């Protein structure tokens, strides 16, 4: 059995690991969006002073605010007004307080005195509790749970993990294990290990990992690396025709058997789930494989598809779950070191540049094709490469590319056209470069991202871009697909969005031309505009 490897170079050729992992993450606590009670309530009423027959009372509310009213002998006052007609009679006290009217956000309370008279006051509630601060809530919880309640104890009671009250931080990681599997791809190679004897074909097994992409009624689809299911040295088909996967918790290993005729075969055992290749592209180092959903659910009926993250950022927790050294699924943890950089890989023997996110998460031989997850358990990438000469430098395919390519493959596999298989995209006919790049920090989010201008440096004559009216020196600010506008923050965003185009999709651009905004002509994608990606 062989561990999947990739050779890549950054400026110089370096032997390197291509790993396969699936990862899930756990996330930070998030404050609940509503208070224990959205309306302001009376917590307590205390008499704070009594002098010359005047008693002053303070009303304490659940939002931390207060109000006062006073009682003067037999005379009740509200806002400082005194009824002198009953002065000098026996002092009275409060008998009870009731909410007697509620209109919109305003509640009216009536104070009943022992002499039969009443007074009223009003409370204006905060809309949906939006004016209540954490300290206000802390004081309210102390009223409920006692004055000795610490702030940490309050946070433990009030804060919650996403979708799971008081869940431990490792919960999302464990949930992602339900989306994790290891992969074995079998090929036929020439046996050249025995000198002086005839060279025979022998099976070679490569291992990696994968994540569950979609679960349909008929098939379950998995995302993995292209190089996990591709073998340049295979005698016949370069794409494996015998693929098996094992779900986490139901893992097995191929057993090598010597047959009666002297040939070698592998037995994968009862937990093995037979898979078949759906489509992929070496240009993105991504592939989709599928298995019968019935076979998958038979092993584990709780299997779930991964959730794609909408973004990622430097310093974010990056957790990889994969099949290091082919010894079984396990998890490693680090952070995102660089959000986007280009590395050179030779996935199918042809060197190409790949946009990648760099991580310091530990990756090992045999981990290719697995997922990289944030602390929420959302997929932020597919691990595919590492550096054997420098520590803590490893790489993953960014989630924007992973999702766009997976959706593309899935669409053309299920488009009722047997002639379409793989990744398809149009060629615009422009060359774009990055200008005025800068880091933009968002203090509200607590993280930022690099933004730059996508400037056109070349337009191919008679290309789609030429026909739409794009020109050299135009700065592309937005890409409009089927009426939806997508802001272009980096020049490579254009390539990611192109993967979402299908036959009959409409496309246009908003650009800056000589300092003025301009919208290009719209174009409707035709079948002959789309070409398969190698």
Short mmCIF file of C-alpha atoms in Angstrom, two decimals:
data_model
loop_
_atom_site.label_atom_id
_atom_site.label_comp_id
_atom_site.label_asym_id
_atom_site.label_seq_id
_atom_site.Cartn_x
_atom_site.Cartn_y
_atom_site.Cartn_z
CA UNK A 1 0.00 0.00 0.00
CA UNK A 2 1.30 3.43 -0.94
CA UNK A 3 0.77 6.79 0.68
CA UNK A 4 -0.27 9.47 -1.77
CA UNK A 5 2.50 11.98 -2.50
CA UNK A 6 2.83 15.09 -4.62
CA UNK A 7 5.95 16.83 -5.87
CA UNK A 8 5.71 20.60 -5.91
CA UNK A 9 8.08 23.50 -6.09
CA UNK A 10 8.07 27.05 -4.82
CA UNK A 11 10.68 28.87 -6.87
CA UNK A 12 12.77 25.67 -6.75
CA UNK A 13 11.63 22.08 -6.98
CA UNK A 14 11.14 20.48 -3.59
CA UNK A 15 9.98 16.94 -2.84
CA UNK A 16 6.84 17.30 -0.85
CA UNK A 17 3.92 15.54 0.74
CA UNK A 18 0.41 15.64 -0.59
CA UNK A 19 -1.93 14.93 2.22
CA UNK A 20 -5.46 13.91 2.60
CA UNK A 21 -7.49 14.95 5.53
CA UNK A 22 -10.93 15.71 6.69
CA UNK A 23 -11.31 18.21 9.42
CA UNK A 24 -13.93 19.67 11.62
CA UNK A 25 -13.74 22.39 14.10
CA UNK A 26 -15.14 23.72 17.25
CA UNK A 27 -16.06 27.31 17.66
CA UNK A 28 -16.22 30.17 20.06
CA UNK A 29 -19.14 30.95 22.27
CA UNK A 30 -21.75 33.21 20.75
CA UNK A 31 -24.09 35.42 22.73
CA UNK A 32 -27.74 34.54 22.47
CA UNK A 33 -29.70 37.12 20.47
CA UNK A 34 -32.40 37.67 23.08
CA UNK A 35 -32.50 38.36 26.79
CA UNK A 36 -34.27 36.03 29.24
CA UNK A 37 -37.26 38.33 28.88
CA UNK A 38 -37.46 40.88 26.10
CA UNK A 39 -39.66 43.22 28.18
CA UNK A 40 -38.42 45.35 31.05
CA UNK A 41 -39.67 43.93 34.35
CA UNK A 42 -39.74 45.05 37.97
CA UNK A 43 -37.10 43.14 39.91
CA UNK A 44 -37.70 44.65 43.35
CA UNK A 45 -38.99 47.73 45.23
CA UNK A 46 -37.21 49.11 48.27
CA UNK A 47 -38.01 51.94 50.68
CA UNK A 48 -34.87 54.04 50.74
CA UNK A 49 -35.79 56.86 53.13
CA UNK A 50 -38.48 58.12 55.49
CA UNK A 51 -38.40 61.65 56.83
CA UNK A 52 -41.06 64.11 58.04
CA UNK A 53 -43.79 61.69 57.10
CA UNK A 54 -42.52 61.20 53.52
CA UNK A 55 -41.48 57.71 52.43
CA UNK A 56 -39.38 57.35 49.25
CA UNK A 57 -39.44 54.09 47.28
CA UNK A 58 -37.05 52.98 44.48
CA UNK A 59 -38.23 50.61 41.75
CA UNK A 60 -35.44 48.37 40.32
CA UNK A 61 -35.99 47.10 36.74
CA UNK A 62 -34.53 44.11 34.88
CA UNK A 63 -32.54 46.36 32.51
CA UNK A 64 -30.64 47.94 35.41
CA UNK A 65 -32.55 51.23 35.45
CA UNK A 66 -34.57 52.66 38.38
CA UNK A 67 -37.39 55.06 39.13
CA UNK A 68 -38.78 56.55 42.38
CA UNK A 69 -42.06 57.52 43.94
CA UNK A 70 -42.96 58.76 47.41
CA UNK A 71 -45.77 58.39 49.93
CA UNK A 72 -46.60 61.29 52.27
CA UNK A 73 -48.72 60.16 55.24
CA UNK A 74 -52.18 59.47 53.79
CA UNK A 75 -51.11 61.36 50.70
CA UNK A 76 -49.60 59.51 47.75
CA UNK A 77 -47.45 61.44 45.35
CA UNK A 78 -46.31 60.77 41.84
CA UNK A 79 -43.65 62.91 40.27
CA UNK A 80 -43.64 65.31 43.23
CA UNK A 81 -47.36 66.23 43.15
CA UNK A 82 -49.05 66.14 46.60
CA UNK A 83 -52.67 65.68 47.55
CA UNK A 84 -53.05 68.09 50.53
CA UNK A 85 -56.66 67.24 51.27
CA UNK A 86 -55.75 64.10 53.19
CA UNK A 87 -52.56 65.30 54.88
CA UNK A 88 -52.08 64.45 58.55
CA UNK A 89 -53.96 61.17 58.51
CA UNK A 90 -52.51 57.80 59.53
CA UNK A 91 -49.37 56.87 57.43
CA UNK A 92 -50.00 54.31 54.74
CA UNK A 93 -47.92 51.62 53.07
CA UNK A 94 -47.85 49.77 49.74
CA UNK A 95 -50.22 46.82 49.57
CA UNK A 96 -49.39 45.54 46.06
CA UNK A 97 -48.24 46.52 42.56
CA UNK A 98 -49.84 45.22 39.34
CA UNK A 99 -49.28 45.74 35.61
CA UNK A 100 -52.68 47.04 34.56
CA UNK A 101 -52.12 48.15 30.96
CA UNK A 102 -49.75 47.34 28.08
CA UNK A 103 -49.75 49.32 24.81
CA UNK A 104 -46.92 48.59 22.38
CA UNK A 105 -43.66 48.94 24.28
CA UNK A 106 -45.24 50.88 27.17
CA UNK A 107 -46.44 49.01 30.28
CA UNK A 108 -48.50 50.81 32.96
CA UNK A 109 -48.21 49.66 36.59
CA UNK A 110 -50.66 50.56 39.40
CA UNK A 111 -49.51 50.88 43.03
CA UNK A 112 -52.20 50.00 45.58
CA UNK A 113 -51.90 51.55 49.06
CA UNK A 114 -53.35 50.31 52.35
CA UNK A 115 -55.73 53.27 52.53
CA UNK A 116 -57.43 52.20 49.28
CA UNK A 117 -55.85 54.84 47.07
CA UNK A 118 -53.62 54.21 44.03
CA UNK A 119 -50.95 55.75 41.83
CA UNK A 120 -49.52 54.69 38.46
CA UNK A 121 -46.21 54.78 36.65
CA UNK A 122 -45.09 53.67 33.16
CA UNK A 123 -42.22 51.57 31.84
CA UNK A 124 -41.02 51.88 28.23
CA UNK A 125 -39.48 48.55 27.23
CA UNK A 126 -36.42 48.15 25.02
CA UNK A 127 -37.36 46.85 21.58
CA UNK A 128 -36.46 43.12 21.51
CA UNK A 129 -34.19 43.74 24.46
CA UNK A 130 -31.76 45.66 22.24
CA UNK A 131 -30.97 48.27 24.91
CA UNK A 132 -30.00 45.70 27.53
CA UNK A 133 -26.27 45.35 28.17
CA UNK A 134 -24.34 42.34 29.40
CA UNK A 135 -23.86 44.00 32.80
CA UNK A 136 -27.61 44.63 33.02
CA UNK A 137 -28.24 40.94 32.39
CA UNK A 138 -25.58 40.01 34.92
CA UNK A 139 -27.40 42.03 37.61
CA UNK A 140 -30.69 40.37 36.65
CA UNK A 141 -29.13 36.91 36.91
CA UNK A 142 -27.79 37.81 40.36
CA UNK A 143 -31.37 38.59 41.39
CA UNK A 144 -32.38 35.14 40.15
CA UNK A 145 -29.39 33.03 41.24
CA UNK A 146 -28.13 35.06 44.20
CA UNK A 147 -25.66 37.87 44.83
CA UNK A 148 -22.75 35.40 44.99
CA UNK A 149 -23.11 34.54 41.28
CA UNK A 150 -19.76 35.29 39.62
CA UNK A 151 -19.50 36.84 36.18
CA UNK A 152 -17.93 33.65 34.83
CA UNK A 153 -20.85 31.63 36.15
CA UNK A 154 -23.22 34.12 34.51
CA UNK A 155 -21.46 33.68 31.16
CA UNK A 156 -21.66 29.90 31.43
CA UNK A 157 -25.40 30.15 32.02
CA UNK A 158 -26.15 32.79 29.40
CA UNK A 159 -23.73 32.16 26.56
CA UNK A 160 -24.24 29.25 24.19
CA UNK A 161 -22.38 27.41 21.47
CA UNK A 162 -23.88 27.53 18.00
CA UNK A 163 -27.00 25.38 17.97
CA UNK A 164 -26.00 23.69 21.22
CA UNK A 165 -26.52 25.25 24.65
CA UNK A 166 -23.43 24.88 26.86
CA UNK A 167 -21.84 22.45 24.38
CA UNK A 168 -18.06 21.93 24.77
CA UNK A 169 -15.81 23.51 22.15
CA UNK A 170 -14.82 20.17 20.62
CA UNK A 171 -18.43 19.36 19.65
CA UNK A 172 -18.20 20.67 16.06
CA UNK A 173 -15.01 18.66 15.49
CA UNK A 174 -16.74 15.50 16.57
CA UNK A 175 -19.74 16.28 14.38
CA UNK A 176 -17.41 16.60 11.38
CA UNK A 177 -16.21 13.07 11.97
CA UNK A 178 -19.61 12.08 10.58
CA UNK A 179 -18.48 13.69 7.30
CA UNK A 180 -15.08 12.01 7.20
CA UNK A 181 -13.81 8.95 5.36
CA UNK A 182 -10.52 7.50 4.21
CA UNK A 183 -10.03 6.38 0.61
CA UNK A 184 -8.20 3.52 -1.07
CA UNK A 185 -7.65 3.70 -4.83
CA UNK A 186 -6.33 0.61 -6.60
CA UNK A 187 -4.32 0.64 -9.84
CA UNK A 188 -2.42 -1.81 -12.03
CA UNK A 189 1.33 -1.15 -12.18
CA UNK A 190 4.26 -3.01 -13.70
CA UNK A 191 6.17 -5.13 -11.18
CA UNK A 192 9.82 -4.38 -11.87
CA UNK A 193 11.11 -5.44 -8.47
CA UNK A 194 12.32 -8.91 -9.47
CA UNK A 195 15.46 -9.03 -11.59
CA UNK A 196 15.77 -11.64 -14.32
CA UNK A 197 12.06 -12.48 -14.33
CA UNK A 198 9.20 -11.45 -16.55
CA UNK A 199 7.61 -8.21 -15.45
CA UNK A 200 3.96 -8.70 -14.50
CA UNK A 201 1.23 -6.27 -13.65
CA UNK A 202 0.49 -6.05 -9.95
CA UNK A 203 -2.12 -4.10 -8.02
CA UNK A 204 -0.93 -0.96 -6.26
CA UNK A 205 -3.10 0.65 -3.60
CA UNK A 206 -2.91 4.34 -2.74
CA UNK A 207 -4.60 5.87 0.28
CA UNK A 208 -5.94 9.31 1.10
CA UNK A 209 -9.07 10.81 2.62
CA UNK A 210 -12.30 12.52 1.60
CA UNK A 211 -15.30 14.45 2.94
CA UNK A 212 -19.01 13.95 2.35
CA UNK A 213 -20.21 16.57 -0.15
CA UNK A 214 -23.85 15.64 -0.80
CA UNK A 215 -26.23 12.89 0.30
CA UNK A 216 -28.94 12.18 -2.27
CA UNK A 217 -31.51 9.39 -2.26
CA UNK A 218 -29.53 7.35 -4.78
CA UNK A 219 -25.89 8.35 -4.30
CA UNK A 220 -23.66 9.95 -1.69
CA UNK A 221 -20.92 12.16 -3.13
CA UNK A 222 -17.45 12.69 -1.66
CA UNK A 223 -14.80 15.36 -2.36
CA UNK A 224 -11.15 14.28 -2.53
CA UNK A 225 -7.95 15.25 -4.35
CA UNK A 226 -7.56 14.40 -8.01
CA UNK A 227 -4.12 12.95 -7.29
CA UNK A 228 -5.67 10.47 -4.81
CA UNK A 229 -7.61 8.72 -7.57
CA UNK A 230 -5.09 9.41 -10.38
CA UNK A 231 -1.85 7.48 -10.96
CA UNK A 232 0.53 8.47 -13.74
CA UNK A 233 2.26 5.06 -13.52
CA UNK A 234 -0.92 3.02 -13.93
CA UNK A 235 -0.67 0.54 -16.81
CA UNK A 236 -4.17 1.05 -18.17
CA UNK A 237 -6.52 3.66 -16.79
CA UNK A 238 -4.87 6.55 -15.01
CA UNK A 239 -8.07 7.05 -13.00
CA UNK A 240 -8.74 4.22 -10.55
CA UNK A 241 -11.60 1.90 -11.39
CA UNK A 242 -11.53 0.28 -7.96
CA UNK A 243 -12.09 2.80 -5.18
CA UNK A 244 -13.20 2.01 -1.64
CA UNK A 245 -13.78 4.26 1.34
CA UNK A 246 -14.23 3.71 5.08
CA UNK A 247 -16.28 5.98 7.31
CA UNK A 248 -14.81 7.18 10.58
CA UNK A 249 -15.57 4.71 13.37
CA UNK A 250 -16.02 1.87 10.87
CA UNK A 251 -12.51 1.68 9.50
CA UNK A 252 -10.84 -1.27 7.88
CA UNK A 253 -7.65 -1.93 5.97
CA UNK A 254 -7.02 -3.79 2.70
CA UNK A 255 -5.69 -7.28 3.18
CA UNK A 256 -3.18 -8.53 0.61
CA UNK A 257 -3.90 -12.04 -0.68
CA UNK A 258 -1.82 -14.46 -2.77
CA UNK A 259 -4.16 -16.24 -5.18
CA UNK A 260 -3.79 -19.83 -6.43
CA UNK A 261 -2.49 -18.63 -9.78
CA UNK A 262 0.18 -16.56 -8.07
CA UNK A 263 -1.53 -13.24 -8.65
CA UNK A 264 -2.04 -10.63 -5.95
CA UNK A 265 -5.40 -9.21 -4.88
CA UNK A 266 -6.73 -7.11 -2.02
CA UNK A 267 -9.70 -7.78 0.22
CA UNK A 268 -11.20 -4.66 1.78
CA UNK A 269 -13.50 -6.27 4.35
CA UNK A 270 -17.08 -5.73 5.47
CA UNK A 271 -16.78 -2.01 6.30
CA UNK A 272 -15.57 -1.07 2.83
CA UNK A 273 -17.91 1.07 0.74
CA UNK A 274 -17.42 0.68 -3.00
CA UNK A 275 -17.11 4.01 -4.84
CA UNK A 276 -16.77 5.14 -8.41
CA UNK A 277 -15.18 8.16 -10.02
CA UNK A 278 -17.59 10.94 -11.03
CA UNK A 279 -15.31 13.66 -12.37
CA UNK A 280 -12.41 15.90 -11.59
CA UNK A 281 -9.63 18.10 -12.90
CA UNK A 282 -5.87 18.05 -12.38
CA UNK A 283 -5.92 21.83 -12.87
CA UNK A 284 -7.69 22.15 -9.51
CA UNK A 285 -6.46 18.89 -7.92
CA UNK A 286 -10.07 18.06 -7.00
CA UNK A 287 -12.30 15.11 -7.77
CA UNK A 288 -15.72 13.76 -6.84
CA UNK A 289 -16.42 10.10 -6.14
CA UNK A 290 -19.76 8.56 -5.27
CA UNK A 291 -21.20 5.52 -3.49
CA UNK A 292 -24.68 4.07 -3.19
CA UNK A 293 -26.41 5.95 -0.38
CA UNK A 294 -27.95 2.70 0.82
CA UNK A 295 -24.45 1.24 1.28
CA UNK A 296 -23.29 4.34 3.15
CA UNK A 297 -26.26 4.49 5.52
CA UNK A 298 -25.99 0.78 6.18
CA UNK A 299 -22.60 1.42 7.77
CA UNK A 300 -23.66 4.59 9.58
CA UNK A 301 -27.17 6.09 9.25
CA UNK A 302 -25.96 9.32 10.91
CA UNK A 303 -23.55 10.33 8.15
CA UNK A 304 -23.87 14.02 7.26
CA UNK A 305 -22.63 16.33 4.51
CA UNK A 306 -20.09 19.04 5.28
CA UNK A 307 -21.01 22.72 5.61
CA UNK A 308 -19.01 25.20 3.52
CA UNK A 309 -17.61 28.27 5.27
CA UNK A 310 -18.35 31.61 3.63
CA UNK A 311 -14.87 32.98 4.36
CA UNK A 312 -11.65 32.40 6.23
CA UNK A 313 -8.93 34.65 7.60
CA UNK A 314 -5.35 34.67 8.85
CA UNK A 315 -5.02 33.46 12.43
CA UNK A 316 -8.22 31.43 12.27
CA UNK A 317 -8.14 27.97 13.78
CA UNK A 318 -7.53 25.31 11.09
CA UNK A 319 -8.26 21.69 12.01
CA UNK A 320 -7.41 18.81 9.72
CA UNK A 321 -8.89 15.34 10.04
CA UNK A 322 -7.41 12.72 7.80
CA UNK A 323 -5.52 9.51 7.35
CA UNK A 324 -1.89 10.33 8.24
CA UNK A 325 0.57 7.66 7.14
CA UNK A 326 -2.40 5.46 6.29
CA UNK A 327 -2.81 4.54 9.94
CA UNK A 328 -6.40 5.70 10.38
CA UNK A 329 -8.38 8.88 10.68
CA UNK A 330 -7.08 11.44 13.18
CA UNK A 331 -7.15 15.20 13.79
CA UNK A 332 -4.45 17.87 13.94
CA UNK A 333 -4.83 21.56 14.70
CA UNK A 334 -3.14 24.81 13.72
CA UNK A 335 -3.99 28.18 12.23
CA UNK A 336 -4.19 29.80 8.79
CA UNK A 337 -0.80 31.41 8.17
CA UNK A 338 -1.39 32.98 4.73
CA UNK A 339 -4.82 33.42 3.18
CA UNK A 340 -3.77 33.13 -0.47
CA UNK A 341 -0.52 32.25 -2.19
CA UNK A 342 0.54 30.32 -5.26
CA UNK A 343 2.52 27.08 -5.23
CA UNK A 344 3.65 24.83 -8.08
CA UNK A 345 2.43 21.23 -8.19
CA UNK A 346 2.85 18.43 -10.69
CA UNK A 347 -0.40 16.57 -10.02
CA UNK A 348 -0.51 14.64 -13.30
CA UNK A 349 3.07 15.13 -14.43
CA UNK A 350 2.37 18.66 -15.68
CA UNK A 351 3.52 21.55 -13.49
CA UNK A 352 0.84 24.12 -12.72
CA UNK A 353 0.41 27.02 -10.33
CA UNK A 354 -2.23 26.47 -7.65
CA UNK A 355 -3.84 29.12 -5.46
CA UNK A 356 -3.61 27.80 -1.91
CA UNK A 357 -4.04 28.81 1.70
CA UNK A 358 -1.04 28.14 3.90
CA UNK A 359 -1.45 26.55 7.33
CA UNK A 360 0.81 25.43 10.13
CA UNK A 361 -1.51 22.49 10.87
CA UNK A 362 0.45 19.24 10.79
CA UNK A 363 -0.08 17.19 7.62
CA UNK A 364 1.53 13.88 6.75
CA UNK A 365 1.91 11.38 3.90
CA UNK A 366 -1.40 9.68 3.19
CA UNK A 367 -3.63 12.61 4.16
CA UNK A 368 -4.43 13.99 0.70
CA UNK A 369 -8.04 14.80 -0.07
CA UNK A 370 -9.32 15.43 3.43
CA UNK A 371 -10.92 18.58 4.75
CA UNK A 372 -9.61 21.57 6.63
CA UNK A 373 -12.20 23.04 9.00
CA UNK A 374 -12.61 26.12 11.12
CA UNK A 375 -13.66 26.01 14.75
CA UNK A 376 -17.35 26.03 13.76
CA UNK A 377 -16.87 22.76 11.90
CA UNK A 378 -17.23 24.51 8.52
CA UNK A 379 -15.05 23.45 5.60
CA UNK A 380 -12.42 26.06 4.72
CA UNK A 381 -10.34 23.91 2.38
CA UNK A 382 -9.11 20.53 1.16
CA UNK A 383 -5.58 19.66 2.28
CA UNK A 384 -3.34 18.66 -0.60
CA UNK A 385 0.33 19.62 -0.14
CA UNK A 386 3.09 20.10 2.37
CA UNK A 387 6.74 21.07 2.58
CA UNK A 388 9.16 18.39 3.76
CA UNK A 389 12.10 20.78 4.05
CA UNK A 390 10.45 23.43 6.25
CA UNK A 391 8.41 22.74 9.35
CA UNK A 392 4.85 23.95 9.78
CA UNK A 393 4.35 24.92 6.14
CA UNK A 394 1.45 23.03 4.59
CA UNK A 395 -1.26 23.87 2.10
CA UNK A 396 -4.93 23.42 1.32
CA UNK A 397 -7.19 24.30 -1.60
CA UNK A 398 -9.38 27.30 -0.54
CA UNK A 399 -13.07 26.70 0.08
CA UNK A 400 -14.16 29.06 -2.72
CA UNK A 401 -12.41 26.84 -5.27
CA UNK A 402 -13.52 23.61 -3.59
CA UNK A 403 -17.20 24.53 -3.62
CA UNK A 404 -17.17 26.01 -7.12
CA UNK A 405 -15.43 22.97 -8.62
CA UNK A 406 -17.54 20.43 -6.69
CA UNK A 407 -20.78 22.16 -7.72
CA UNK A 408 -19.56 22.26 -11.32
CA UNK A 409 -18.71 18.55 -11.41
CA UNK A 410 -21.97 17.59 -9.73
CA UNK A 411 -24.02 19.71 -12.15
CA UNK A 412 -22.54 18.19 -15.30
CA UNK A 413 -22.71 14.68 -13.87
CA UNK A 414 -26.45 15.09 -13.33
CA UNK A 415 -27.37 17.15 -16.41
CA UNK A 416 -28.82 14.13 -18.29
CA UNK A 417 -26.04 14.46 -20.86
CA UNK A 418 -23.68 11.48 -20.87
CA UNK A 419 -21.13 13.39 -22.95
CA UNK A 420 -20.42 15.91 -20.17
CA UNK A 421 -18.10 14.72 -17.45
CA UNK A 422 -15.72 16.78 -15.34
CA UNK A 423 -15.22 20.52 -14.89
CA UNK A 424 -16.45 23.00 -17.53
CA UNK A 425 -15.81 26.73 -17.82
CA UNK A 426 -15.75 29.54 -20.37
CA UNK A 427 -12.73 31.49 -21.55
CA UNK A 428 -13.29 35.23 -21.24
CA UNK A 429 -10.24 36.28 -23.18
CA UNK A 430 -8.71 38.76 -20.76
CA UNK A 431 -5.54 38.99 -18.70
CA UNK A 432 -6.02 40.60 -15.30
CA UNK A 433 -3.45 41.78 -12.79
CA UNK A 434 -3.64 43.08 -9.23
CA UNK A 435 -3.04 46.74 -8.38
CA UNK A 436 -3.25 48.95 -5.27
CA UNK A 437 -3.29 45.97 -2.93
CA UNK A 438 -3.84 46.72 0.76
CA UNK A 439 -4.93 45.07 3.98
CA UNK A 440 -8.36 46.18 5.21
CA UNK A 441 -9.10 45.52 8.89
CA UNK A 442 -12.69 45.27 10.13
CA UNK A 443 -12.78 46.25 13.81
CA UNK A 444 -16.33 44.95 14.20
CA UNK A 445 -15.34 41.46 13.04
CA UNK A 446 -11.91 41.51 14.62
CA UNK A 447 -10.15 40.42 11.43
CA UNK A 448 -9.53 41.71 7.94
CA UNK A 449 -8.55 40.74 4.41
CA UNK A 450 -6.39 41.93 1.56
CA UNK A 451 -8.21 43.90 -1.13
CA UNK A 452 -6.89 45.04 -4.50
CA UNK A 453 -8.02 46.28 -7.90
CA UNK A 454 -8.44 43.83 -10.79
CA UNK A 455 -6.97 45.68 -13.78
CA UNK A 456 -7.21 44.36 -17.33
CA UNK A 457 -3.84 44.28 -19.10
CA UNK A 458 -4.88 42.41 -22.25
CA UNK A 459 -8.09 41.68 -24.17
CA UNK A 460 -8.02 38.96 -26.83
CA UNK A 461 -9.42 40.07 -30.17
CA UNK A 462 -12.92 38.66 -30.92
CA UNK A 463 -13.09 37.01 -27.46
CA UNK A 464 -16.17 37.10 -25.23
CA UNK A 465 -14.63 39.96 -23.25
CA UNK A 466 -13.95 41.86 -26.47
CA UNK A 467 -17.56 41.45 -27.58
CA UNK A 468 -18.87 42.64 -24.20
CA UNK A 469 -16.87 45.86 -24.47
CA UNK A 470 -14.09 45.28 -21.94
CA UNK A 471 -10.90 47.24 -22.62
CA UNK A 472 -7.30 47.36 -21.47
CA UNK A 473 -6.88 49.42 -18.26
CA UNK A 474 -10.50 48.78 -17.19
CA UNK A 475 -10.72 48.01 -13.47
CA UNK A 476 -13.32 45.29 -12.83
CA UNK A 477 -15.30 46.14 -9.70
CA UNK A 478 -18.23 43.73 -9.97
CA UNK A 479 -19.22 40.63 -11.87
CA UNK A 480 -22.94 40.31 -12.62
CA UNK A 481 -24.24 36.75 -13.09
CA UNK A 482 -27.92 36.15 -13.81
CA UNK A 483 -28.74 39.56 -12.34
CA UNK A 484 -26.78 39.05 -9.11
CA UNK A 485 -23.80 41.32 -8.44
CA UNK A 486 -20.59 39.94 -6.92
CA UNK A 487 -17.92 42.39 -5.76
CA UNK A 488 -14.40 41.67 -6.97
CA UNK A 489 -11.99 42.03 -4.04
CA UNK A 490 -9.05 40.19 -5.65
CA UNK A 491 -8.32 39.48 -9.31
CA UNK A 492 -8.69 35.72 -8.80
CA UNK A 493 -12.32 36.15 -7.69
CA UNK A 494 -13.21 36.38 -11.39
CA UNK A 495 -11.91 32.87 -12.05
CA UNK A 496 -13.84 31.46 -9.09
CA UNK A 497 -17.12 32.99 -10.28
CA UNK A 498 -16.58 31.76 -13.84
CA UNK A 499 -16.91 28.19 -12.53
CA UNK A 500 -20.54 28.92 -11.61
CA UNK A 501 -21.54 29.74 -15.20
CA UNK A 502 -23.78 27.29 -17.05
CA UNK A 503 -25.48 27.27 -20.45
CA UNK A 504 -27.90 30.25 -20.64
CA UNK A 505 -26.22 32.05 -17.73
CA UNK A 506 -25.98 35.81 -18.33
CA UNK A 507 -22.81 37.68 -17.50
CA UNK A 508 -21.70 41.32 -17.49
CA UNK A 509 -19.24 43.50 -15.60
CA UNK A 510 -19.18 46.79 -13.74
CA UNK A 511 -15.87 48.51 -14.36
CA UNK A 512 -14.05 51.76 -13.70
CA UNK A 513 -12.89 53.36 -16.94
CA UNK A 514 -10.95 56.60 -16.71
CA UNK A 515 -12.37 57.12 -13.23
CA UNK A 516 -16.00 56.65 -14.26
CA UNK A 517 -18.30 53.67 -13.64
CA UNK A 518 -19.31 51.69 -16.68
CA UNK A 519 -21.41 48.54 -17.22
CA UNK A 520 -20.51 46.25 -20.11
CA UNK A 521 -22.93 44.60 -22.47
CA UNK A 522 -24.50 41.39 -21.17
CA UNK A 523 -23.66 38.03 -22.70
CA UNK A 524 -25.64 34.77 -22.55
CA UNK A 525 -23.43 31.69 -22.27
CA UNK A 526 -23.84 29.18 -25.09
CA UNK A 527 -22.99 25.50 -25.09
CA UNK A 528 -20.00 25.98 -27.39
CA UNK A 529 -18.50 28.56 -24.99
CA UNK A 530 -17.89 25.89 -22.36
CA UNK A 531 -14.84 23.65 -22.50
CA UNK A 532 -13.74 20.81 -20.24
CA UNK A 533 -10.85 21.54 -17.88
CA UNK A 534 -7.94 19.09 -17.89
#
